[in-house]
CSV table of C-alpha atoms in Angstrom, one decimal:
chain,number,residue,atom,x,y,z
A,244,UNK,CA,49.7,203.8,281.6
A,245,UNK,CA,48.3,200.9,279.6
A,246,UNK,CA,50.9,199.0,277.6
A,247,UNK,CA,48.6,198.7,274.6
A,248,UNK,CA,46.4,201.2,272.9
A,249,UNK,CA,43.3,199.2,271.9
A,250,UNK,CA,41.2,200.7,269.1
A,251,UNK,CA,38.2,198.4,268.8
A,252,UNK,CA,36.6,200.3,265.9
A,253,UNK,CA,39.8,201.0,264.0
A,254,UNK,CA,42.2,203.8,264.0
A,255,UNK,CA,40.4,207.2,264.2
A,256,UNK,CA,40.8,208.8,260.7
A,257,UNK,CA,38.2,211.5,260.7
A,258,UNK,CA,39.5,215.1,261.1
A,259,UNK,CA,36.8,215.7,263.9
A,260,UNK,CA,38.6,218.7,265.3
A,261,UNK,CA,37.9,220.7,262.1
A,262,UNK,CA,38.5,220.4,258.4
A,263,UNK,CA,42.2,221.2,258.7
A,264,UNK,CA,43.1,219.5,262.0
A,265,UNK,CA,44.2,216.0,263.1
A,266,UNK,CA,41.7,213.6,264.7
A,267,UNK,CA,41.4,214.5,268.4
A,268,UNK,CA,42.2,210.9,269.4
A,269,UNK,CA,45.4,210.9,267.4
A,270,UNK,CA,46.4,214.2,269.1
A,271,UNK,CA,45.8,212.7,272.5
A,272,UNK,CA,47.7,209.6,271.6
A,273,UNK,CA,50.8,211.6,270.4
A,274,UNK,CA,50.9,213.5,273.7
A,275,UNK,CA,50.7,210.4,275.8
A,276,UNK,CA,52.9,208.0,273.8
A,277,UNK,CA,54.4,209.0,270.4
A,278,UNK,CA,55.2,205.4,269.6
A,279,UNK,CA,52.1,203.4,270.6
A,280,UNK,CA,51.2,199.7,270.4
A,281,UNK,CA,48.0,199.4,268.3
A,282,UNK,CA,45.4,196.7,268.1
A,283,UNK,CA,44.1,196.4,264.6
A,284,UNK,CA,40.5,195.3,264.0
A,285,UNK,CA,41.6,191.7,263.2
A,286,UNK,CA,43.3,191.5,266.6
A,287,UNK,CA,46.8,191.8,265.3
A,288,UNK,CA,49.2,194.0,267.3
A,289,UNK,CA,51.2,196.6,265.4
A,290,UNK,CA,52.4,200.2,266.1
A,291,UNK,CA,51.3,203.7,265.5
A,292,UNK,CA,53.9,206.4,265.2
A,293,UNK,CA,52.8,210.0,265.7
A,294,UNK,CA,55.7,212.0,267.2
A,295,UNK,CA,57.8,214.2,264.9
A,296,UNK,CA,61.2,212.9,266.0
A,297,UNK,CA,60.1,209.2,265.9
A,298,UNK,CA,58.5,209.6,262.5
A,299,UNK,CA,61.6,211.2,261.1
A,300,UNK,CA,63.9,208.5,262.6
A,301,UNK,CA,61.7,205.8,261.3
A,302,UNK,CA,61.5,207.1,257.7
A,303,UNK,CA,65.3,207.5,257.7
A,304,UNK,CA,65.9,203.9,258.9
A,305,UNK,CA,65.8,201.4,256.0
A,306,UNK,CA,65.3,198.6,258.5
A,307,UNK,CA,61.7,199.7,258.3
A,308,UNK,CA,60.8,198.3,255.0
A,309,UNK,CA,58.4,199.8,252.4
A,310,UNK,CA,57.8,196.4,250.8
A,311,UNK,CA,54.2,195.3,251.1
A,312,UNK,CA,55.1,191.7,249.9
A,313,UNK,CA,57.0,190.8,253.1
A,314,UNK,CA,54.2,190.8,255.6
A,315,UNK,CA,50.4,191.1,256.0
A,316,UNK,CA,49.0,194.5,255.4
A,317,UNK,CA,46.6,195.3,258.3
A,318,UNK,CA,44.1,198.0,257.5
A,319,UNK,CA,43.9,200.3,260.6
A,320,UNK,CA,40.3,201.4,260.0
A,321,UNK,CA,37.2,199.4,259.1
A,322,UNK,CA,36.2,199.9,255.5
A,323,UNK,CA,32.9,198.3,254.3
A,324,UNK,CA,33.6,195.7,251.7
A,325,UNK,CA,37.3,195.5,252.6
A,326,UNK,CA,39.0,192.9,254.8
A,327,UNK,CA,40.8,194.2,257.8
A,328,UNK,CA,43.9,192.2,256.8
A,329,UNK,CA,45.1,191.0,253.4
A,330,UNK,CA,47.8,188.5,252.3
A,331,UNK,CA,51.1,190.1,251.3
A,332,UNK,CA,50.7,192.1,248.2
A,333,UNK,CA,52.7,191.0,245.1
A,334,UNK,CA,55.5,193.3,244.1
A,335,UNK,CA,54.6,195.7,241.3
A,336,UNK,CA,57.4,196.2,238.8
A,337,UNK,CA,58.5,199.8,238.6
A,338,UNK,CA,56.5,200.9,241.7
A,339,UNK,CA,59.7,202.0,243.5
A,340,UNK,CA,57.8,203.7,246.4
A,341,UNK,CA,57.1,200.2,247.6
A,342,UNK,CA,60.6,198.9,247.2
A,343,UNK,CA,63.8,198.8,249.3
A,344,UNK,CA,67.4,199.2,248.2
A,345,UNK,CA,68.9,198.0,245.9
A,346,UNK,CA,65.8,197.8,243.7
A,347,UNK,CA,64.5,201.2,244.9
A,348,UNK,CA,68.0,202.8,244.3
A,349,UNK,CA,68.3,201.4,240.8
A,350,UNK,CA,64.9,202.9,239.7
A,351,UNK,CA,65.1,206.2,241.6
A,352,UNK,CA,68.5,206.9,240.1
A,353,UNK,CA,67.0,206.8,236.6
A,354,UNK,CA,64.6,209.7,237.6
A,355,UNK,CA,66.8,212.0,239.7
A,356,UNK,CA,68.1,213.9,236.6
A,357,UNK,CA,64.5,214.7,235.5
A,358,UNK,CA,63.5,216.4,238.7
A,359,UNK,CA,66.7,218.3,239.7
A,360,UNK,CA,66.2,221.8,241.3
A,361,UNK,CA,68.0,223.3,238.3
A,362,UNK,CA,65.7,221.7,235.8
A,363,UNK,CA,62.6,222.6,237.8
A,364,UNK,CA,63.7,226.3,238.0
A,365,UNK,CA,64.1,226.2,234.2
A,366,UNK,CA,60.5,225.2,233.9
A,367,UNK,CA,59.2,227.8,236.4
A,368,UNK,CA,58.2,230.4,233.8
A,369,UNK,CA,56.3,227.8,231.8
A,370,UNK,CA,54.5,226.6,234.9
A,371,UNK,CA,53.5,230.2,235.8
A,372,UNK,CA,52.2,230.6,232.2
A,373,UNK,CA,50.1,227.4,232.5
A,374,UNK,CA,48.6,228.7,235.8
A,375,UNK,CA,47.9,232.1,234.2
A,376,UNK,CA,46.2,230.6,231.2
A,377,UNK,CA,43.9,228.6,233.5
A,378,UNK,CA,43.1,231.7,235.4
A,379,UNK,CA,42.3,233.4,232.1
A,380,UNK,CA,39.8,230.7,231.4
A,381,UNK,CA,38.3,230.9,234.9
A,382,UNK,CA,38.0,234.7,234.6
A,383,UNK,CA,35.7,234.3,231.5
A,384,UNK,CA,33.2,232.2,233.5
A,385,UNK,CA,30.2,233.6,235.5
A,386,UNK,CA,30.7,232.8,239.2
A,387,UNK,CA,30.1,230.7,241.2
A,388,UNK,CA,32.6,228.2,239.8
A,389,UNK,CA,34.2,225.1,241.3
A,390,UNK,CA,37.8,225.9,241.9
A,391,UNK,CA,38.8,222.2,241.8
A,392,UNK,CA,37.4,221.7,238.2
A,393,UNK,CA,38.5,225.0,236.8
A,394,UNK,CA,41.9,225.5,238.4
A,395,UNK,CA,43.3,223.2,241.1
A,396,UNK,CA,43.1,220.0,239.1
A,397,UNK,CA,43.9,221.3,235.6
A,398,UNK,CA,47.1,223.1,236.6
A,399,UNK,CA,49.1,220.1,237.9
A,400,UNK,CA,47.5,217.8,235.4
A,401,UNK,CA,48.7,220.0,232.5
A,402,UNK,CA,52.2,220.2,234.0
A,403,UNK,CA,52.7,216.5,234.7
A,404,UNK,CA,51.2,215.6,231.3
A,405,UNK,CA,53.7,217.8,229.5
A,406,UNK,CA,56.6,216.5,231.6
A,407,UNK,CA,55.8,212.9,231.1
A,408,UNK,CA,54.5,213.1,227.6
A,409,UNK,CA,51.0,212.0,228.4
A,410,UNK,CA,48.4,213.6,226.1
A,411,UNK,CA,46.3,216.1,228.1
A,412,UNK,CA,43.3,215.2,225.9
A,413,UNK,CA,43.4,211.7,227.7
A,414,UNK,CA,43.0,213.4,231.2
A,415,UNK,CA,39.4,212.0,231.6
A,416,UNK,CA,40.9,208.5,231.7
A,417,UNK,CA,43.6,209.1,234.3
A,418,UNK,CA,41.8,211.6,236.4
A,419,UNK,CA,38.7,209.5,236.9
A,420,UNK,CA,40.7,206.3,237.5
A,421,UNK,CA,43.3,207.8,239.8
A,422,UNK,CA,40.6,209.3,241.9
A,423,UNK,CA,38.8,206.0,242.0
A,424,UNK,CA,42.0,204.2,243.0
A,425,UNK,CA,42.3,206.5,246.0
A,426,UNK,CA,38.8,205.8,247.4
A,427,UNK,CA,38.9,204.2,250.8
A,428,UNK,CA,35.4,202.7,250.8
A,429,UNK,CA,35.5,200.3,247.9
A,430,UNK,CA,36.1,196.6,247.3
A,431,UNK,CA,39.4,195.3,246.2
A,432,UNK,CA,37.9,194.5,242.8
A,433,UNK,CA,36.8,198.1,242.3
A,434,UNK,CA,40.3,199.4,243.2
A,435,UNK,CA,42.0,196.9,240.9
A,436,UNK,CA,39.7,197.8,238.1
A,437,UNK,CA,40.7,201.5,238.3
A,438,UNK,CA,44.4,200.4,238.5
A,439,UNK,CA,44.0,198.1,235.5
A,440,UNK,CA,42.4,200.8,233.4
A,441,UNK,CA,45.3,203.2,234.1
A,442,UNK,CA,48.0,200.6,233.5
A,443,UNK,CA,46.4,199.4,230.3
A,444,UNK,CA,46.4,202.9,229.0
A,445,UNK,CA,50.0,203.6,230.2
A,446,UNK,CA,51.3,200.3,228.7
A,447,UNK,CA,50.1,201.3,225.3
A,448,UNK,CA,51.6,204.8,225.8
A,449,UNK,CA,55.1,203.6,226.9
A,450,UNK,CA,55.2,201.0,224.1
A,451,UNK,CA,54.5,203.7,221.6
A,452,UNK,CA,57.3,205.9,223.1
A,453,UNK,CA,59.7,202.9,223.0
A,454,UNK,CA,58.9,202.6,219.3
A,455,UNK,CA,59.0,206.4,218.6
A,456,UNK,CA,60.5,208.4,221.6
A,457,UNK,CA,59.8,212.1,221.9
A,458,UNK,CA,61.2,214.8,224.2
A,459,UNK,CA,59.7,213.9,227.5
A,460,UNK,CA,60.4,211.9,230.7
A,461,UNK,CA,58.6,208.7,229.6
A,462,UNK,CA,60.4,208.8,226.3
A,463,UNK,CA,63.8,209.2,228.1
A,464,UNK,CA,62.9,206.2,230.2
A,465,UNK,CA,61.7,204.2,227.3
A,466,UNK,CA,65.1,204.6,225.6
A,467,UNK,CA,66.7,202.8,228.6
A,468,UNK,CA,67.0,199.2,227.6
A,469,UNK,CA,67.5,198.2,231.2
A,470,UNK,CA,63.9,198.9,231.9
A,471,UNK,CA,61.2,196.5,230.9
A,472,UNK,CA,57.7,197.5,229.8
A,473,UNK,CA,56.2,196.5,233.1
A,474,UNK,CA,58.7,198.6,235.0
A,475,UNK,CA,58.0,201.6,232.7
A,476,UNK,CA,54.3,201.2,233.3
A,477,UNK,CA,54.8,201.1,237.1
A,478,UNK,CA,57.0,204.2,237.1
A,479,UNK,CA,54.5,206.0,234.8
A,480,UNK,CA,51.6,205.1,237.1
A,481,UNK,CA,53.4,206.4,240.2
A,482,UNK,CA,54.6,209.6,238.6
A,483,UNK,CA,51.2,210.4,237.0
A,484,UNK,CA,49.2,209.7,240.1
A,485,UNK,CA,51.5,211.5,242.5
A,486,UNK,CA,52.2,214.3,240.0
A,487,UNK,CA,48.7,215.6,239.9
A,488,UNK,CA,46.6,214.3,242.9
A,489,UNK,CA,48.6,215.7,245.8
A,490,UNK,CA,49.2,219.2,244.3
A,491,UNK,CA,45.6,219.5,243.1
A,492,UNK,CA,44.4,218.8,246.6
A,493,UNK,CA,46.9,221.2,248.1
A,494,UNK,CA,45.8,224.0,245.8
A,495,UNK,CA,42.1,223.5,246.6
A,496,UNK,CA,42.4,222.8,250.3
A,497,UNK,CA,45.0,225.5,250.7
A,498,UNK,CA,42.7,228.1,249.1
A,499,UNK,CA,39.9,226.9,251.5
A,500,UNK,CA,42.3,227.3,254.5
A,501,UNK,CA,43.4,230.8,253.4
A,502,UNK,CA,39.8,231.9,252.8
A,503,UNK,CA,39.1,230.8,256.4
A,504,UNK,CA,42.1,232.9,257.6
A,505,UNK,CA,41.3,236.3,256.0
A,506,UNK,CA,44.0,238.3,257.9
A,507,UNK,CA,46.7,236.0,256.6
A,508,UNK,CA,45.2,236.0,253.1
A,509,UNK,CA,45.3,239.8,253.1
A,510,UNK,CA,49.0,239.8,254.2
A,511,UNK,CA,49.8,237.4,251.3
A,512,UNK,CA,48.1,239.7,248.8
A,513,UNK,CA,50.0,242.7,250.2
A,514,UNK,CA,53.4,241.0,250.2
A,515,UNK,CA,54.0,238.3,247.5
A,516,UNK,CA,57.4,237.7,249.1
A,517,UNK,CA,55.6,235.7,251.8
A,518,UNK,CA,54.4,232.9,249.3
A,519,UNK,CA,57.6,230.8,249.8
A,520,UNK,CA,57.1,230.4,253.5
A,521,UNK,CA,53.3,230.2,253.1
A,522,UNK,CA,53.6,227.2,250.8
A,523,UNK,CA,55.7,225.3,253.3
A,524,UNK,CA,53.4,226.2,256.2
A,525,UNK,CA,50.3,225.1,254.2
A,526,UNK,CA,51.9,221.8,253.5
A,527,UNK,CA,52.8,221.3,257.1
A,528,UNK,CA,49.4,222.5,258.3
A,529,UNK,CA,47.3,220.5,255.9
A,530,UNK,CA,49.3,217.3,255.3
A,531,UNK,CA,47.1,216.0,252.6
A,532,UNK,CA,49.0,212.7,252.3
A,533,UNK,CA,48.9,211.4,255.9
A,534,UNK,CA,49.0,207.7,256.5
A,535,UNK,CA,52.0,205.5,255.4
A,536,UNK,CA,53.1,201.9,256.3
A,537,UNK,CA,56.4,200.4,257.2
A,538,UNK,CA,57.3,196.8,258.1
A,539,UNK,CA,60.1,196.0,260.7
A,540,UNK,CA,62.7,193.7,259.2
A,541,UNK,CA,64.3,193.1,262.6
A,542,UNK,CA,63.7,194.1,266.2
A,543,UNK,CA,64.2,197.9,266.3
A,544,UNK,CA,64.2,200.4,269.2
A,545,UNK,CA,62.2,203.5,268.4
A,546,UNK,CA,61.1,206.2,270.9
A,547,UNK,CA,61.9,204.0,273.9
A,548,UNK,CA,59.9,201.1,272.5
A,549,UNK,CA,61.0,197.8,270.9
A,550,UNK,CA,59.2,197.2,267.7
A,551,UNK,CA,59.4,193.4,267.0
A,552,UNK,CA,60.5,192.0,263.6
A,553,UNK,CA,57.6,191.5,261.3
A,554,UNK,CA,55.5,194.3,262.9
A,555,UNK,CA,53.2,196.5,260.8
A,556,UNK,CA,53.9,200.2,261.6
A,557,UNK,CA,51.4,202.9,260.8
A,558,UNK,CA,52.9,206.4,260.4
A,559,UNK,CA,50.9,209.6,260.6
A,560,UNK,CA,52.6,212.5,258.9
A,561,UNK,CA,49.8,214.8,259.9
A,562,UNK,CA,50.3,214.1,263.6
A,563,UNK,CA,54.1,214.5,263.2
A,564,UNK,CA,53.6,217.9,261.5
A,565,UNK,CA,51.5,219.1,264.3
A,566,UNK,CA,53.8,217.9,267.1
A,567,UNK,CA,54.3,220.8,269.7
A,568,UNK,CA,57.7,219.3,270.5
A,569,UNK,CA,58.8,220.4,267.0
A,570,UNK,CA,56.5,223.3,266.0
A,571,UNK,CA,55.3,226.1,268.4
A,572,UNK,CA,51.5,226.5,268.4
A,573,UNK,CA,51.3,223.7,265.8
A,574,UNK,CA,47.5,223.8,265.3
A,575,UNK,CA,47.7,227.4,264.1
A,576,UNK,CA,48.2,228.4,260.5
A,577,UNK,CA,51.0,231.0,260.4
A,578,UNK,CA,52.3,232.1,257.0
A,579,UNK,CA,55.3,233.7,258.8
A,580,UNK,CA,56.4,230.4,260.3
A,581,UNK,CA,59.6,228.9,259.0
A,582,UNK,CA,58.1,225.4,258.5
A,583,UNK,CA,61.0,223.9,256.6
A,584,UNK,CA,61.7,220.5,258.1
A,585,UNK,CA,58.0,219.5,257.9
A,586,UNK,CA,57.5,215.9,256.8
A,587,UNK,CA,54.8,216.4,254.1
A,588,UNK,CA,57.2,215.2,251.4
A,589,UNK,CA,58.4,212.3,253.6
A,590,UNK,CA,61.9,211.8,254.7
A,591,UNK,CA,64.8,209.5,253.9
A,592,UNK,CA,65.3,207.5,250.7
A,593,UNK,CA,61.6,207.8,249.8
A,594,UNK,CA,61.4,211.6,250.1
A,595,UNK,CA,59.2,212.9,247.3
A,596,UNK,CA,61.1,213.0,244.0
A,597,UNK,CA,58.9,215.8,242.7
A,598,UNK,CA,58.9,218.1,245.7
A,599,UNK,CA,60.5,221.1,243.9
A,600,UNK,CA,58.0,220.8,241.1
A,601,UNK,CA,55.2,220.8,243.6
A,602,UNK,CA,56.6,223.9,245.3
A,603,UNK,CA,56.8,225.8,242.1
A,604,UNK,CA,53.2,224.8,241.1
A,605,UNK,CA,51.8,225.8,244.4
A,606,UNK,CA,53.6,229.2,244.5
A,607,UNK,CA,52.5,229.9,241.0
A,608,UNK,CA,49.0,228.7,241.7
A,609,UNK,CA,48.4,230.5,245.0
A,610,UNK,CA,50.1,233.8,243.9
A,611,UNK,CA,48.3,233.9,240.5
A,612,UNK,CA,44.9,233.1,242.0
A,613,UNK,CA,45.0,235.7,244.8
A,614,UNK,CA,46.4,238.4,242.6
A,615,UNK,CA,43.9,237.9,239.8
A,616,UNK,CA,40.9,237.4,242.1
A,617,UNK,CA,41.2,240.0,244.9
A,618,UNK,CA,37.6,239.5,246.0
A,619,UNK,CA,37.6,235.7,245.9
A,620,UNK,CA,35.4,234.1,248.5
A,621,UNK,CA,33.5,230.9,249.3
A,622,UNK,CA,30.1,230.6,247.5
A,623,UNK,CA,28.7,228.3,250.1
A,624,UNK,CA,29.0,228.2,253.9
A,625,UNK,CA,32.3,226.6,255.0
A,626,UNK,CA,30.6,223.7,256.8
A,627,UNK,CA,29.0,222.7,253.5
A,628,UNK,CA,32.3,222.2,251.7
A,629,UNK,CA,32.6,218.5,250.7
A,630,UNK,CA,35.8,217.2,252.3
A,631,UNK,CA,37.6,214.2,250.9
A,632,UNK,CA,37.3,212.2,254.1
A,633,UNK,CA,36.6,209.2,251.9
A,634,UNK,CA,39.9,209.4,250.1
A,635,UNK,CA,43.5,208.4,250.8
A,636,UNK,CA,44.7,211.8,249.8
A,637,UNK,CA,42.8,214.5,251.8
A,638,UNK,CA,41.3,217.6,250.2
A,639,UNK,CA,38.0,218.8,249.0
A,640,UNK,CA,35.8,217.3,246.3
A,641,UNK,CA,34.5,220.7,245.2
A,642,UNK,CA,35.3,224.2,246.3
A,643,UNK,CA,32.5,226.6,245.0
A,644,UNK,CA,33.9,230.1,244.9
A,645,UNK,CA,32.7,233.5,243.7
A,646,UNK,CA,34.0,237.1,243.3
A,647,UNK,CA,32.4,240.5,243.3
A,648,UNK,CA,34.8,242.4,241.1
A,649,UNK,CA,36.1,241.5,237.6
A,650,UNK,CA,39.3,239.4,237.6
A,651,UNK,CA,42.5,241.3,237.1
A,652,UNK,CA,44.6,240.7,234.1
């Protein structure tokens, strides 16, 4: 077996096996060598980790740093207008997802109380009400409609706005700029313009909350004199971006997947008790947030390989979630599967802070949508659905749907 996996045109990123499946080349690579040396387009040698056990071990090992300021970031796919490698990124105050302990620990601790399981359960009825009100609005429309615009995007946006204290009336600002920020094929200047627009808006918001705090998460943080304005802005940016983009794409892409599996869709409609397991399985099966980076701070053994200090490591959660060593028949969607243990929320100290919130939103969203619209179907052929292959969070740009019977109340 070759000691190095050379990828002359960049890491395969297209889901060429189907809209819901990993790239064929990644699947072959995982089977052959779950921890693989990788040649980046600039000639730099790094690593690609695709096996479930190796990914889980890596994400639990803090010697694999999340800090992008300690080494060169090597882009594993060729993007027009973007360099294949950039200088170390400066540290962004408050952006704790790109920090290591103790900085990461200090900031994350300030947020744990806001996202406890108990607090999220207290919000569950309100989240269900938000989803039902959006479905009321959708039911008044004449089909076909775009599920993304009318339901999948508004529900998590409304929820995170209420929790953070961001006026929902300002959604045009953050939805457009957060989407632009996640585009792969853009220049650094375009990306930073979107980031700058969001942080300028959020800086004004958190300063107003520091002056006159209300009853919301950003106000609670603004009361904390240990946090500077720049840190507050970084935290707000991360929570707002992650709080609506991932769940919105899961609701839309998950609906697409269920419509393409009508037998399982019928089972869900017949037995709402299946929604808990179905949500976990959809997260495993779809893995909308796929590629992550880590940087080795010392020589580390992983999966029988020695990853040298300073190496850039690319992690594929999608490949790990489809590993047959962990999940039987992993490329099949099975709403009866006990998929707990999937890595879609990450693992280790960076495991998603808002995972319980996301689960509640998805259960409320899928259950309400399927109950209220029993004849829901695609309004266009499946192969015409516009997939977000151009974005760093996967999903669909639009999902035109229709129905033949009036929506149920």
